[in-house]
Amino acid sequence: MKLLTANRLTDGVTLWHTGTGWSEDAAHAARLDDEQADALLTDWKTRETEVVGPYLIPLTPDGNPVQREQVREFIRANGPTIGQTADALSQAHGRADIFES
């Protein structure tokens, strides 16, 4: 299982693929099987007029990023570690932190 993530071209905001489109909220990210994830990545790599730097995040069986990705993806999903906090961003989306360790 994998997630597809990228940044919006116009402002650099982190985006998560929902299976049908993009969302700023990581809680809406679709857990994709490997074949579907690879096909979406290939498609979005050629469409850099909307998003840039798309890549796949491997997931553990319980649906969280594998350990080597945990810290980076927590920060990307929940916001910077200074200034706007992860808690503030989570509250703005009405949810708990994503990818908590």
PDB file of N, CA and C in Angstrom:
ATOM      1  N   MET A   1       0.826  -1.163   0.000  1.00  0.00           N
ATOM      2  CA  MET A   1       0.000   0.000   0.000  1.00  0.00           C
ATOM      3  C   MET A   1       0.887   1.249   0.000  1.00  0.00           C
ATOM      4  N   LYS A   2       0.372   2.316  -0.665  1.00  0.00           N
ATOM      5  CA  LYS A   2       1.144   3.549  -0.774  1.00  0.00           C
ATOM      6  C   LYS A   2       0.211   4.753  -0.799  1.00  0.00           C
ATOM      7  N   LEU A   3       0.792   5.922  -0.521  1.00  0.00           N
ATOM      8  CA  LEU A   3       0.115   7.199  -0.691  1.00  0.00           C
ATOM      9  C   LEU A   3       0.813   7.942  -1.812  1.00  0.00           C
ATOM     10  N   LEU A   4       0.067   8.786  -2.528  1.00  0.00           N
ATOM     11  CA  LEU A   4       0.657   9.663  -3.540  1.00  0.00           C
ATOM     12  C   LEU A   4       0.564  11.089  -3.011  1.00  0.00           C
ATOM     13  N   THR A   5       1.688  11.780  -2.999  1.00  0.00           N
ATOM     14  CA  THR A   5       1.738  13.155  -2.527  1.00  0.00           C
ATOM     15  C   THR A   5       2.511  14.003  -3.518  1.00  0.00           C
ATOM     16  N   ALA A   6       2.268  15.307  -3.468  1.00  0.00           N
ATOM     17  CA  ALA A   6       2.947  16.262  -4.353  1.00  0.00           C
ATOM     18  C   ALA A   6       2.769  17.643  -3.740  1.00  0.00           C
ATOM     19  N   ASN A   7       3.272  18.641  -4.438  1.00  0.00           N
ATOM     20  CA  ASN A   7       3.059  20.023  -4.034  1.00  0.00           C
ATOM     21  C   ASN A   7       2.344  20.759  -5.158  1.00  0.00           C
ATOM     22  N   ARG A   8       1.421  21.652  -4.764  1.00  0.00           N
ATOM     23  CA  ARG A   8       0.690  22.432  -5.762  1.00  0.00           C
ATOM     24  C   ARG A   8       1.659  23.392  -6.432  1.00  0.00           C
ATOM     25  N   LEU A   9       1.582  23.503  -7.733  1.00  0.00           N
ATOM     26  CA  LEU A   9       2.495  24.324  -8.516  1.00  0.00           C
ATOM     27  C   LEU A   9       2.389  25.801  -8.149  1.00  0.00           C
ATOM     28  N   THR A  10       1.194  26.298  -7.924  1.00  0.00           N
ATOM     29  CA  THR A  10       1.004  27.736  -7.732  1.00  0.00           C
ATOM     30  C   THR A  10       1.516  28.278  -6.405  1.00  0.00           C
ATOM     31  N   ASP A  11       1.462  27.477  -5.331  1.00  0.00           N
ATOM     32  CA  ASP A  11       1.869  28.006  -4.032  1.00  0.00           C
ATOM     33  C   ASP A  11       2.699  27.049  -3.177  1.00  0.00           C
ATOM     34  N   GLY A  12       2.974  25.843  -3.678  1.00  0.00           N
ATOM     35  CA  GLY A  12       3.822  24.894  -2.963  1.00  0.00           C
ATOM     36  C   GLY A  12       3.152  24.124  -1.847  1.00  0.00           C
ATOM     37  N   VAL A  13       1.852  24.312  -1.663  1.00  0.00           N
ATOM     38  CA  VAL A  13       1.135  23.609  -0.602  1.00  0.00           C
ATOM     39  C   VAL A  13       1.208  22.103  -0.829  1.00  0.00           C
ATOM     40  N   THR A  14       1.390  21.351   0.254  1.00  0.00           N
ATOM     41  CA  THR A  14       1.424  19.895   0.191  1.00  0.00           C
ATOM     42  C   THR A  14       0.036  19.370  -0.149  1.00  0.00           C
ATOM     43  N   LEU A  15      -0.020  18.460  -1.118  1.00  0.00           N
ATOM     44  CA  LEU A  15      -1.276  17.845  -1.544  1.00  0.00           C
ATOM     45  C   LEU A  15      -1.187  16.337  -1.408  1.00  0.00           C
ATOM     46  N   TRP A  16      -2.357  15.720  -1.238  1.00  0.00           N
ATOM     47  CA  TRP A  16      -2.469  14.268  -1.080  1.00  0.00           C
ATOM     48  C   TRP A  16      -3.517  13.779  -2.055  1.00  0.00           C
ATOM     49  N   HIS A  17      -3.219  12.713  -2.783  1.00  0.00           N
ATOM     50  CA  HIS A  17      -4.176  12.202  -3.759  1.00  0.00           C
ATOM     51  C   HIS A  17      -5.258  11.403  -3.042  1.00  0.00           C
ATOM     52  N   THR A  18      -6.501  11.709  -3.384  1.00  0.00           N
ATOM     53  CA  THR A  18      -7.645  11.079  -2.721  1.00  0.00           C
ATOM     54  C   THR A  18      -8.164   9.855  -3.464  1.00  0.00           C
ATOM     55  N   GLY A  19      -7.600   9.574  -4.607  1.00  0.00           N
ATOM     56  CA  GLY A  19      -8.109   8.499  -5.458  1.00  0.00           C
ATOM     57  C   GLY A  19      -8.863   9.068  -6.644  1.00  0.00           C
ATOM     58  N   THR A  20      -9.414  10.284  -6.453  1.00  0.00           N
ATOM     59  CA  THR A  20     -10.145  10.950  -7.540  1.00  0.00           C
ATOM     60  C   THR A  20      -9.642  12.355  -7.798  1.00  0.00           C
ATOM     61  N   GLY A  21      -8.810  12.881  -6.928  1.00  0.00           N
ATOM     62  CA  GLY A  21      -8.291  14.240  -7.063  1.00  0.00           C
ATOM     63  C   GLY A  21      -7.298  14.522  -5.953  1.00  0.00           C
ATOM     64  N   TRP A  22      -7.069  15.803  -5.670  1.00  0.00           N
ATOM     65  CA  TRP A  22      -6.085  16.216  -4.675  1.00  0.00           C
ATOM     66  C   TRP A  22      -6.758  16.917  -3.511  1.00  0.00           C
ATOM     67  N   SER A  23      -6.196  16.770  -2.324  1.00  0.00           N
ATOM     68  CA  SER A  23      -6.687  17.435  -1.119  1.00  0.00           C
ATOM     69  C   SER A  23      -5.500  17.985  -0.338  1.00  0.00           C
ATOM     70  N   GLU A  24      -5.719  19.105   0.345  1.00  0.00           N
ATOM     71  CA  GLU A  24      -4.693  19.651   1.233  1.00  0.00           C
ATOM     72  C   GLU A  24      -4.652  18.897   2.558  1.00  0.00           C
ATOM     73  N   ASP A  25      -5.669  18.114   2.844  1.00  0.00           N
ATOM     74  CA  ASP A  25      -5.788  17.400   4.117  1.00  0.00           C
ATOM     75  C   ASP A  25      -5.331  15.948   3.949  1.00  0.00           C
ATOM     76  N   ALA A  26      -4.259  15.581   4.639  1.00  0.00           N
ATOM     77  CA  ALA A  26      -3.715  14.225   4.531  1.00  0.00           C
ATOM     78  C   ALA A  26      -4.704  13.164   5.001  1.00  0.00           C
ATOM     79  N   ALA A  27      -5.668  13.554   5.809  1.00  0.00           N
ATOM     80  CA  ALA A  27      -6.672  12.587   6.270  1.00  0.00           C
ATOM     81  C   ALA A  27      -7.513  12.052   5.120  1.00  0.00           C
ATOM     82  N   HIS A  28      -7.546  12.766   4.005  1.00  0.00           N
ATOM     83  CA  HIS A  28      -8.312  12.335   2.835  1.00  0.00           C
ATOM     84  C   HIS A  28      -7.484  11.532   1.838  1.00  0.00           C
ATOM     85  N   ALA A  29      -6.219  11.311   2.138  1.00  0.00           N
ATOM     86  CA  ALA A  29      -5.340  10.569   1.222  1.00  0.00           C
ATOM     87  C   ALA A  29      -5.820   9.132   1.067  1.00  0.00           C
ATOM     88  N   ALA A  30      -5.866   8.689  -0.180  1.00  0.00           N
ATOM     89  CA  ALA A  30      -6.285   7.316  -0.472  1.00  0.00           C
ATOM     90  C   ALA A  30      -5.122   6.360  -0.260  1.00  0.00           C
ATOM     91  N   ARG A  31      -5.404   5.253   0.389  1.00  0.00           N
ATOM     92  CA  ARG A  31      -4.428   4.158   0.496  1.00  0.00           C
ATOM     93  C   ARG A  31      -4.549   3.373  -0.805  1.00  0.00           C
ATOM     94  N   LEU A  32      -3.506   3.425  -1.623  1.00  0.00           N
ATOM     95  CA  LEU A  32      -3.526   2.850  -2.962  1.00  0.00           C
ATOM     96  C   LEU A  32      -2.756   1.541  -2.999  1.00  0.00           C
ATOM     97  N   ASP A  33      -3.281   0.570  -3.754  1.00  0.00           N
ATOM     98  CA  ASP A  33      -2.487  -0.648  -3.938  1.00  0.00           C
ATOM     99  C   ASP A  33      -1.308  -0.300  -4.840  1.00  0.00           C
ATOM    100  N   ASP A  34      -0.286  -1.136  -4.844  1.00  0.00           N
ATOM    101  CA  ASP A  34       0.958  -0.817  -5.546  1.00  0.00           C
ATOM    102  C   ASP A  34       0.745  -0.526  -7.022  1.00  0.00           C
ATOM    103  N   GLU A  35      -0.073  -1.315  -7.689  1.00  0.00           N
ATOM    104  CA  GLU A  35      -0.290  -1.129  -9.126  1.00  0.00           C
ATOM    105  C   GLU A  35      -0.993   0.201  -9.410  1.00  0.00           C
ATOM    106  N   GLN A  36      -2.021   0.502  -8.649  1.00  0.00           N
ATOM    107  CA  GLN A  36      -2.748   1.759  -8.824  1.00  0.00           C
ATOM    108  C   GLN A  36      -1.836   2.949  -8.512  1.00  0.00           C
ATOM    109  N   ALA A  37      -1.055   2.844  -7.454  1.00  0.00           N
ATOM    110  CA  ALA A  37      -0.143   3.922  -7.068  1.00  0.00           C
ATOM    111  C   ALA A  37       0.888   4.186  -8.157  1.00  0.00           C
ATOM    112  N   ASP A  38       1.479   3.136  -8.707  1.00  0.00           N
ATOM    113  CA  ASP A  38       2.477   3.300  -9.765  1.00  0.00           C
ATOM    114  C   ASP A  38       1.878   3.955 -11.002  1.00  0.00           C
ATOM    115  N   ALA A  39       0.649   3.559 -11.367  1.00  0.00           N
ATOM    116  CA  ALA A  39      -0.020   4.142 -12.542  1.00  0.00           C
ATOM    117  C   ALA A  39      -0.318   5.623 -12.319  1.00  0.00           C
ATOM    118  N   LEU A  40      -0.805   5.982 -11.131  1.00  0.00           N
ATOM    119  CA  LEU A  40      -1.096   7.389 -10.834  1.00  0.00           C
ATOM    120  C   LEU A  40       0.183   8.220 -10.829  1.00  0.00           C
ATOM    121  N   LEU A  41       1.253   7.691 -10.242  1.00  0.00           N
ATOM    122  CA  LEU A  41       2.516   8.415 -10.224  1.00  0.00           C
ATOM    123  C   LEU A  41       3.004   8.681 -11.637  1.00  0.00           C
ATOM    124  N   THR A  42       2.974   7.682 -12.488  1.00  0.00           N
ATOM    125  CA  THR A  42       3.399   7.848 -13.874  1.00  0.00           C
ATOM    126  C   THR A  42       2.574   8.921 -14.562  1.00  0.00           C
ATOM    127  N   ASP A  43       1.267   8.889 -14.351  1.00  0.00           N
ATOM    128  CA  ASP A  43       0.369   9.874 -14.958  1.00  0.00           C
ATOM    129  C   ASP A  43       0.681  11.286 -14.471  1.00  0.00           C
ATOM    130  N   TRP A  44       0.810  11.471 -13.162  1.00  0.00           N
ATOM    131  CA  TRP A  44       1.012  12.815 -12.619  1.00  0.00           C
ATOM    132  C   TRP A  44       2.408  13.363 -12.851  1.00  0.00           C
ATOM    133  N   LYS A  45       3.391  12.513 -13.063  1.00  0.00           N
ATOM    134  CA  LYS A  45       4.735  13.012 -13.383  1.00  0.00           C
ATOM    135  C   LYS A  45       4.762  13.740 -14.720  1.00  0.00           C
ATOM    136  N   THR A  46       3.844  13.397 -15.605  1.00  0.00           N
ATOM    137  CA  THR A  46       3.809  14.037 -16.921  1.00  0.00           C
ATOM    138  C   THR A  46       2.881  15.249 -16.946  1.00  0.00           C
ATOM    139  N   ARG A  47       2.196  15.544 -15.838  1.00  0.00           N
ATOM    140  CA  ARG A  47       1.218  16.633 -15.790  1.00  0.00           C
ATOM    141  C   ARG A  47       1.655  17.706 -14.802  1.00  0.00           C
ATOM    142  N   GLU A  48       2.855  18.227 -14.972  1.00  0.00           N
ATOM    143  CA  GLU A  48       3.389  19.188 -14.015  1.00  0.00           C
ATOM    144  C   GLU A  48       2.890  20.605 -14.237  1.00  0.00           C
ATOM    145  N   THR A  49       1.660  20.742 -14.741  1.00  0.00           N
ATOM    146  CA  THR A  49       1.041  22.060 -14.818  1.00  0.00           C
ATOM    147  C   THR A  49       0.136  22.301 -13.616  1.00  0.00           C
ATOM    148  N   GLU A  50      -0.103  21.279 -12.810  1.00  0.00           N
ATOM    149  CA  GLU A  50      -0.943  21.395 -11.616  1.00  0.00           C
ATOM    150  C   GLU A  50      -0.153  21.109 -10.343  1.00  0.00           C
ATOM    151  N   VAL A  51       0.645  20.040 -10.352  1.00  0.00           N
ATOM    152  CA  VAL A  51       1.433  19.655  -9.187  1.00  0.00           C
ATOM    153  C   VAL A  51       2.876  19.404  -9.604  1.00  0.00           C
ATOM    154  N   VAL A  52       3.778  19.527  -8.629  1.00  0.00           N
ATOM    155  CA  VAL A  52       5.192  19.247  -8.888  1.00  0.00           C
ATOM    156  C   VAL A  52       5.711  18.255  -7.859  1.00  0.00           C
ATOM    157  N   GLY A  53       6.712  17.521  -8.264  1.00  0.00           N
ATOM    158  CA  GLY A  53       7.388  16.601  -7.363  1.00  0.00           C
ATOM    159  C   GLY A  53       6.539  15.489  -6.800  1.00  0.00           C
ATOM    160  N   PRO A  54       5.627  14.894  -7.596  1.00  0.00           N
ATOM    161  CA  PRO A  54       4.836  13.806  -7.030  1.00  0.00           C
ATOM    162  C   PRO A  54       5.724  12.611  -6.683  1.00  0.00           C
ATOM    163  N   TYR A  55       5.416  11.967  -5.566  1.00  0.00           N
ATOM    164  CA  TYR A  55       6.128  10.750  -5.203  1.00  0.00           C
ATOM    165  C   TYR A  55       5.243   9.878  -4.325  1.00  0.00           C
ATOM    166  N   LEU A  56       5.640   8.627  -4.222  1.00  0.00           N
ATOM    167  CA  LEU A  56       4.884   7.644  -3.447  1.00  0.00           C
ATOM    168  C   LEU A  56       5.503   7.458  -2.071  1.00  0.00           C
ATOM    169  N   ILE A  57       4.648   7.254  -1.090  1.00  0.00           N
ATOM    170  CA  ILE A  57       5.075   6.987   0.274  1.00  0.00           C
ATOM    171  C   ILE A  57       4.670   5.548   0.601  1.00  0.00           C
ATOM    172  N   PRO A  58       5.633   4.669   0.838  1.00  0.00           N
ATOM    173  CA  PRO A  58       5.274   3.291   1.215  1.00  0.00           C
ATOM    174  C   PRO A  58       4.651   3.262   2.603  1.00  0.00           C
ATOM    175  N   LEU A  59       3.658   2.402   2.768  1.00  0.00           N
ATOM    176  CA  LEU A  59       2.949   2.289   4.037  1.00  0.00           C
ATOM    177  C   LEU A  59       3.174   0.928   4.677  1.00  0.00           C
ATOM    178  N   THR A  60       3.107   0.914   5.994  1.00  0.00           N
ATOM    179  CA  THR A  60       3.143  -0.336   6.743  1.00  0.00           C
ATOM    180  C   THR A  60       1.768  -0.996   6.630  1.00  0.00           C
ATOM    181  N   PRO A  61       1.628  -2.249   7.033  1.00  0.00           N
ATOM    182  CA  PRO A  61       0.318  -2.908   6.972  1.00  0.00           C
ATOM    183  C   PRO A  61      -0.789  -2.184   7.746  1.00  0.00           C
ATOM    184  N   ASP A  62      -0.420  -1.402   8.782  1.00  0.00           N
ATOM    185  CA  ASP A  62      -1.449  -0.669   9.529  1.00  0.00           C
ATOM    186  C   ASP A  62      -1.764   0.694   8.918  1.00  0.00           C
ATOM    187  N   GLY A  63      -1.179   1.009   7.754  1.00  0.00           N
ATOM    188  CA  GLY A  63      -1.540   2.218   7.019  1.00  0.00           C
ATOM    189  C   GLY A  63      -0.747   3.464   7.338  1.00  0.00           C
ATOM    190  N   ASN A  64       0.350   3.341   8.076  1.00  0.00           N
ATOM    191  CA  ASN A  64       1.212   4.483   8.377  1.00  0.00           C
ATOM    192  C   ASN A  64       2.476   4.417   7.529  1.00  0.00           C
ATOM    193  N   PRO A  65       3.109   5.568   7.281  1.00  0.00           N
ATOM    194  CA  PRO A  65       4.364   5.540   6.514  1.00  0.00           C
ATOM    195  C   PRO A  65       5.394   4.648   7.189  1.00  0.00           C
ATOM    196  N   VAL A  66       6.213   3.984   6.374  1.00  0.00           N
ATOM    197  CA  VAL A  66       7.275   3.156   6.942  1.00  0.00           C
ATOM    198  C   VAL A  66       8.187   4.039   7.781  1.00  0.00           C
ATOM    199  N   GLN A  67       8.876   3.472   8.721  1.00  0.00           N
ATOM    200  CA  GLN A  67       9.619   4.230   9.730  1.00  0.00           C
ATOM    201  C   GLN A  67      10.528   5.304   9.140  1.00  0.00           C
ATOM    202  N   ARG A  68      11.236   5.018   8.073  1.00  0.00           N
ATOM    203  CA  ARG A  68      12.165   6.012   7.538  1.00  0.00           C
ATOM    204  C   ARG A  68      11.454   7.239   6.995  1.00  0.00           C
ATOM    205  N   GLU A  69      10.169   7.140   6.720  1.00  0.00           N
ATOM    206  CA  GLU A  69       9.397   8.259   6.193  1.00  0.00           C
ATOM    207  C   GLU A  69       8.587   8.970   7.274  1.00  0.00           C
ATOM    208  N   GLN A  70       8.512   8.417   8.452  1.00  0.00           N
ATOM    209  CA  GLN A  70       7.576   8.869   9.484  1.00  0.00           C
ATOM    210  C   GLN A  70       7.712  10.357   9.818  1.00  0.00           C
ATOM    211  N   VAL A  71       8.891  10.831  10.151  1.00  0.00           N
ATOM    212  CA  VAL A  71       9.060  12.215  10.593  1.00  0.00           C
ATOM    213  C   VAL A  71       8.788  13.186   9.462  1.00  0.00           C
ATOM    214  N   ARG A  72       9.361  12.958   8.306  1.00  0.00           N
ATOM    215  CA  ARG A  72       9.164  13.869   7.177  1.00  0.00           C
ATOM    216  C   ARG A  72       7.698  13.976   6.817  1.00  0.00           C
ATOM    217  N   GLU A  73       7.006  12.848   6.716  1.00  0.00           N
ATOM    218  CA  GLU A  73       5.606  12.889   6.307  1.00  0.00           C
ATOM    219  C   GLU A  73       4.701  13.450   7.395  1.00  0.00           C
ATOM    220  N   PHE A  74       5.059  13.261   8.670  1.00  0.00           N
ATOM    221  CA  PHE A  74       4.297  13.887   9.748  1.00  0.00           C
ATOM    222  C   PHE A  74       4.350  15.406   9.593  1.00  0.00           C
ATOM    223  N   ILE A  75       5.537  15.939   9.339  1.00  0.00           N
ATOM    224  CA  ILE A  75       5.691  17.387   9.170  1.00  0.00           C
ATOM    225  C   ILE A  75       4.953  17.864   7.919  1.00  0.00           C
ATOM    226  N   ARG A  76       5.063  17.141   6.811  1.00  0.00           N
ATOM    227  CA  ARG A  76       4.366  17.548   5.591  1.00  0.00           C
ATOM    228  C   ARG A  76       2.852  17.507   5.775  1.00  0.00           C
ATOM    229  N   ALA A  77       2.339  16.520   6.531  1.00  0.00           N
ATOM    230  CA  ALA A  77       0.891  16.373   6.718  1.00  0.00           C
ATOM    231  C   ALA A  77       0.329  17.356   7.733  1.00  0.00           C
ATOM    232  N   ASN A  78       1.108  17.690   8.747  1.00  0.00           N
ATOM    233  CA  ASN A  78       0.592  18.469   9.867  1.00  0.00           C
ATOM    234  C   ASN A  78       1.143  19.878   9.963  1.00  0.00           C
ATOM    235  N   GLY A  79       2.050  20.242   9.102  1.00  0.00           N
ATOM    236  CA  GLY A  79       2.560  21.599   9.110  1.00  0.00           C
ATOM    237  C   GLY A  79       3.939  21.700   9.725  1.00  0.00           C
ATOM    238  N   PRO A  80       4.513  22.884   9.654  1.00  0.00           N
ATOM    239  CA  PRO A  80       5.877  23.092  10.136  1.00  0.00           C
ATOM    240  C   PRO A  80       5.982  22.883  11.642  1.00  0.00           C
ATOM    241  N   THR A  81       7.207  22.684  12.094  1.00  0.00           N
ATOM    242  CA  THR A  81       7.435  22.454  13.522  1.00  0.00           C
ATOM    243  C   THR A  81       7.636  23.770  14.261  1.00  0.00           C
ATOM    244  N   ILE A  82       7.675  24.890  13.524  1.00  0.00           N
ATOM    245  CA  ILE A  82       7.702  26.225  14.138  1.00  0.00           C
ATOM    246  C   ILE A  82       6.619  27.047  13.464  1.00  0.00           C
ATOM    247  N   GLY A  83       6.246  28.155  14.041  1.00  0.00           N
ATOM    248  CA  GLY A  83       5.188  28.975  13.440  1.00  0.00           C
ATOM    249  C   GLY A  83       3.857  28.265  13.608  1.00  0.00           C
ATOM    250  N   GLN A  84       3.173  28.022  12.500  1.00  0.00           N
ATOM    251  CA  GLN A  84       1.899  27.303  12.556  1.00  0.00           C
ATOM    252  C   GLN A  84       2.177  25.878  13.009  1.00  0.00           C
ATOM    253  N   THR A  85       1.611  25.478  14.110  1.00  0.00           N
ATOM    254  CA  THR A  85       1.920  24.163  14.666  1.00  0.00           C
ATOM    255  C   THR A  85       1.059  23.075  14.059  1.00  0.00           C
ATOM    256  N   ALA A  86       1.493  21.854  14.229  1.00  0.00           N
ATOM    257  CA  ALA A  86       0.722  20.706  13.773  1.00  0.00           C
ATOM    258  C   ALA A  86      -0.646  20.688  14.441  1.00  0.00           C
ATOM    259  N   ASP A  87      -0.701  21.050  15.713  1.00  0.00           N
ATOM    260  CA  ASP A  87      -1.985  21.074  16.419  1.00  0.00           C
ATOM    261  C   ASP A  87      -2.937  22.091  15.806  1.00  0.00           C
ATOM    262  N   ALA A  88      -2.438  23.272  15.468  1.00  0.00           N
ATOM    263  CA  ALA A  88      -3.289  24.302  14.873  1.00  0.00           C
ATOM    264  C   ALA A  88      -3.827  23.839  13.526  1.00  0.00           C
ATOM    265  N   LEU A  89      -2.981  23.211  12.718  1.00  0.00           N
ATOM    266  CA  LEU A  89      -3.420  22.732  11.415  1.00  0.00           C
ATOM    267  C   LEU A  89      -4.440  21.606  11.568  1.00  0.00           C
ATOM    268  N   SER A  90      -4.202  20.715  12.501  1.00  0.00           N
ATOM    269  CA  SER A  90      -5.146  19.622  12.749  1.00  0.00           C
ATOM    270  C   SER A  90      -6.503  20.166  13.181  1.00  0.00           C
ATOM    271  N   GLN A  91      -6.494  21.132  14.069  1.00  0.00           N
ATOM    272  CA  GLN A  91      -7.750  21.725  14.523  1.00  0.00           C
ATOM    273  C   GLN A  91      -8.464  22.443  13.389  1.00  0.00           C
ATOM    274  N   ALA A  92      -7.724  23.078  12.500  1.00  0.00           N
ATOM    275  CA  ALA A  92      -8.333  23.771  11.371  1.00  0.00           C
ATOM    276  C   ALA A  92      -9.070  22.794  10.461  1.00  0.00           C
ATOM    277  N   HIS A  93      -8.579  21.565  10.373  1.00  0.00           N
ATOM    278  CA  HIS A  93      -9.220  20.543   9.559  1.00  0.00           C
ATOM    279  C   HIS A  93     -10.169  19.668  10.390  1.00  0.00           C
ATOM    280  N   GLY A  94     -10.283  19.978  11.696  1.00  0.00           N
ATOM    281  CA  GLY A  94     -11.188  19.245  12.558  1.00  0.00           C
ATOM    282  C   GLY A  94     -10.820  17.782  12.738  1.00  0.00           C
ATOM    283  N   ARG A  95      -9.522  17.503  12.927  1.00  0.00           N
ATOM    284  CA  ARG A  95      -9.071  16.123  13.062  1.00  0.00           C
ATOM    285  C   ARG A  95      -7.849  16.050  13.974  1.00  0.00           C
ATOM    286  N   ALA A  96      -7.511  14.822  14.335  1.00  0.00           N
ATOM    287  CA  ALA A  96      -6.275  14.574  15.083  1.00  0.00           C
ATOM    288  C   ALA A  96      -5.086  14.646  14.126  1.00  0.00           C
ATOM    289  N   ASP A  97      -3.876  14.744  14.672  1.00  0.00           N
ATOM    290  CA  ASP A  97      -2.686  14.725  13.823  1.00  0.00           C
ATOM    291  C   ASP A  97      -2.667  13.476  12.962  1.00  0.00           C
ATOM    292  N   ILE A  98      -2.160  13.613  11.754  1.00  0.00           N
ATOM    293  CA  ILE A  98      -2.013  12.490  10.830  1.00  0.00           C
ATOM    294  C   ILE A  98      -0.623  11.896  11.029  1.00  0.00           C
ATOM    295  N   PHE A  99      -0.515  10.580  10.920  1.00  0.00           N
ATOM    296  CA  PHE A  99       0.748   9.849  11.004  1.00  0.00           C
ATOM    297  C   PHE A  99       1.425  10.053  12.361  1.00  0.00           C
ATOM    298  N   GLU A 100       0.633  10.059  13.426  1.00  0.00           N
ATOM    299  CA  GLU A 100       1.233  10.166  14.747  1.00  0.00           C
ATOM    300  C   GLU A 100       2.092   8.939  15.010  1.00  0.00           C
ATOM    301  N   SER A 101       3.197   9.129  15.719  1.00  0.00           N
ATOM    302  CA  SER A 101       4.055   7.980  16.012  1.00  0.00           C
ATOM    303  C   SER A 101       3.696   7.377  17.336  1.00  0.00           C
TER     304      SER A 101
END
